[in-house]
GROMACS .gro file of C-alpha atoms in nm:
model
   81
    1ALA     CA    1   0.904  -0.601   0.202
    2ARG     CA    2   1.025  -0.376   0.476
    3GLY     CA    3   0.945  -0.011   0.408
    4ASP     CA    4   0.681  -0.090   0.147
    5ARG     CA    5   0.330   0.046   0.199
    6VAL     CA    6  -0.009  -0.009   0.044
    7GLU     CA    7  -0.175   0.265  -0.158
    8ILE     CA    8  -0.517   0.290  -0.314
    9LYS     CA    9  -0.406   0.300  -0.676
   10TYR     CA   10  -0.745   0.302  -0.848
   11PRO     CA   11  -1.009   0.415  -0.594
   12ASP     CA   12  -1.287   0.435  -0.853
   13TRP     CA   13  -1.249   0.064  -0.928
   14CYS     CA   14  -1.324  -0.038  -0.568
   15LYS     CA   15  -1.657  -0.217  -0.518
   16ASN     CA   16  -1.615  -0.211  -0.138
   17CYS     CA   17  -1.636  -0.591  -0.120
   18GLY     CA   18  -1.407  -0.602   0.185
   19ILE     CA   19  -1.197  -0.899   0.078
   20CYS     CA   20  -0.878  -0.697   0.130
   21VAL     CA   21  -0.995  -0.593   0.476
   22SER     CA   22  -1.034  -0.956   0.579
   23VAL     CA   23  -0.676  -1.055   0.483
   24CYS     CA   24  -0.489  -0.758   0.632
   25PRO     CA   25  -0.281  -0.888   0.927
   26THR     CA   26  -0.254  -0.543   1.087
   27ASP     CA   27  -0.617  -0.436   1.036
   28ILE     CA   28  -0.524  -0.108   0.869
   29LEU     CA   29  -0.790  -0.142   0.599
   30THR     CA   30  -1.157  -0.073   0.657
   31LYS     CA   31  -1.470  -0.057   0.447
   32GLY     CA   32  -1.563   0.307   0.402
   33ARG     CA   33  -1.882   0.454   0.268
   34ASP     CA   34  -1.802   0.386  -0.099
   35ARG     CA   35  -1.463   0.216  -0.101
   36VAL     CA   36  -1.189   0.070   0.112
   37GLU     CA   37  -0.994   0.315   0.330
   38ILE     CA   38  -0.650   0.301   0.493
   39LEU     CA   39  -0.664   0.367   0.867
   40ASP     CA   40  -0.296   0.377   0.967
   41LEU     CA   41  -0.042   0.354   0.687
   42GLU     CA   42   0.251   0.334   0.929
   43LYS     CA   43   0.132  -0.007   1.051
   44CYS     CA   44   0.137  -0.154   0.698
   45LEU     CA   45   0.377  -0.448   0.670
   46GLY     CA   46   0.392  -0.441   0.292
   47CYS     CA   47   0.291  -0.810   0.286
   48GLN     CA   48   0.088  -0.768  -0.035
   49ASN     CA   49  -0.202  -0.983   0.091
   50CYS     CA   50  -0.450  -0.711  -0.002
   51GLU     CA   51  -0.296  -0.645  -0.343
   52LEU     CA   52  -0.289  -1.013  -0.436
   53ILE     CA   53  -0.648  -1.088  -0.330
   54CYS     CA   54  -0.823  -0.776  -0.465
   55PRO     CA   55  -1.033  -0.884  -0.764
   56ASP     CA   56  -1.042  -0.530  -0.901
   57PHE     CA   57  -0.671  -0.439  -0.876
   58VAL     CA   58  -0.749  -0.137  -0.657
   59LEU     CA   59  -0.456  -0.171  -0.416
   60LYS     CA   60  -0.084  -0.161  -0.486
   61VAL     CA   61   0.206  -0.210  -0.246
   62VAL     CA   62   0.480   0.039  -0.330
   63ALA     CA   63   0.810   0.149  -0.181
   64SER     CA   64   0.763   0.425   0.072
   65ASP     CA   65   0.902   0.773  -0.001
   66GLU     CA   66   1.142   0.730   0.289
   67ASN     CA   67   1.290   0.420   0.126
   68LYS     CA   68   1.330   0.600  -0.206
   69ASN     CA   69   1.517   0.886  -0.037
   70ILE     CA   70   1.751   0.648   0.148
   71SER     CA   71   1.831   0.463  -0.176
   72SER     CA   72   1.910   0.791  -0.353
   73ARG     CA   73   2.147   0.899  -0.077
   74LYS     CA   74   2.328   0.565  -0.082
   75LYS     CA   75   2.378   0.587  -0.460
   76SER     CA   76   2.507   0.944  -0.426
   77SER     CA   77   2.754   0.838  -0.156
   78ILE     CA   78   2.881   0.547  -0.364
   79ASN     CA   79   2.922   0.760  -0.675
   80SER     CA   80   3.097   1.045  -0.496
   81GLY     CA   81   3.359   0.854  -0.328
   0.00000   0.00000   0.00000
């Protein structure tokens, strides 16, 4: 979803197989020395391809901090008036 970004939730679980790298439509994932690495988080579409295909549940697509802040402000505005 828009504003969602991938994060490496459990880096120690990564076997560096590269399956997630192969399904990323924006090529932001790369095989590092020991585990997958994120090259440019801003280009992440939040499509969840990597999360869904990872056999070791290493990656997780989560709402970005910016999205969380916007939601909080909207709730505050609604409640205040």
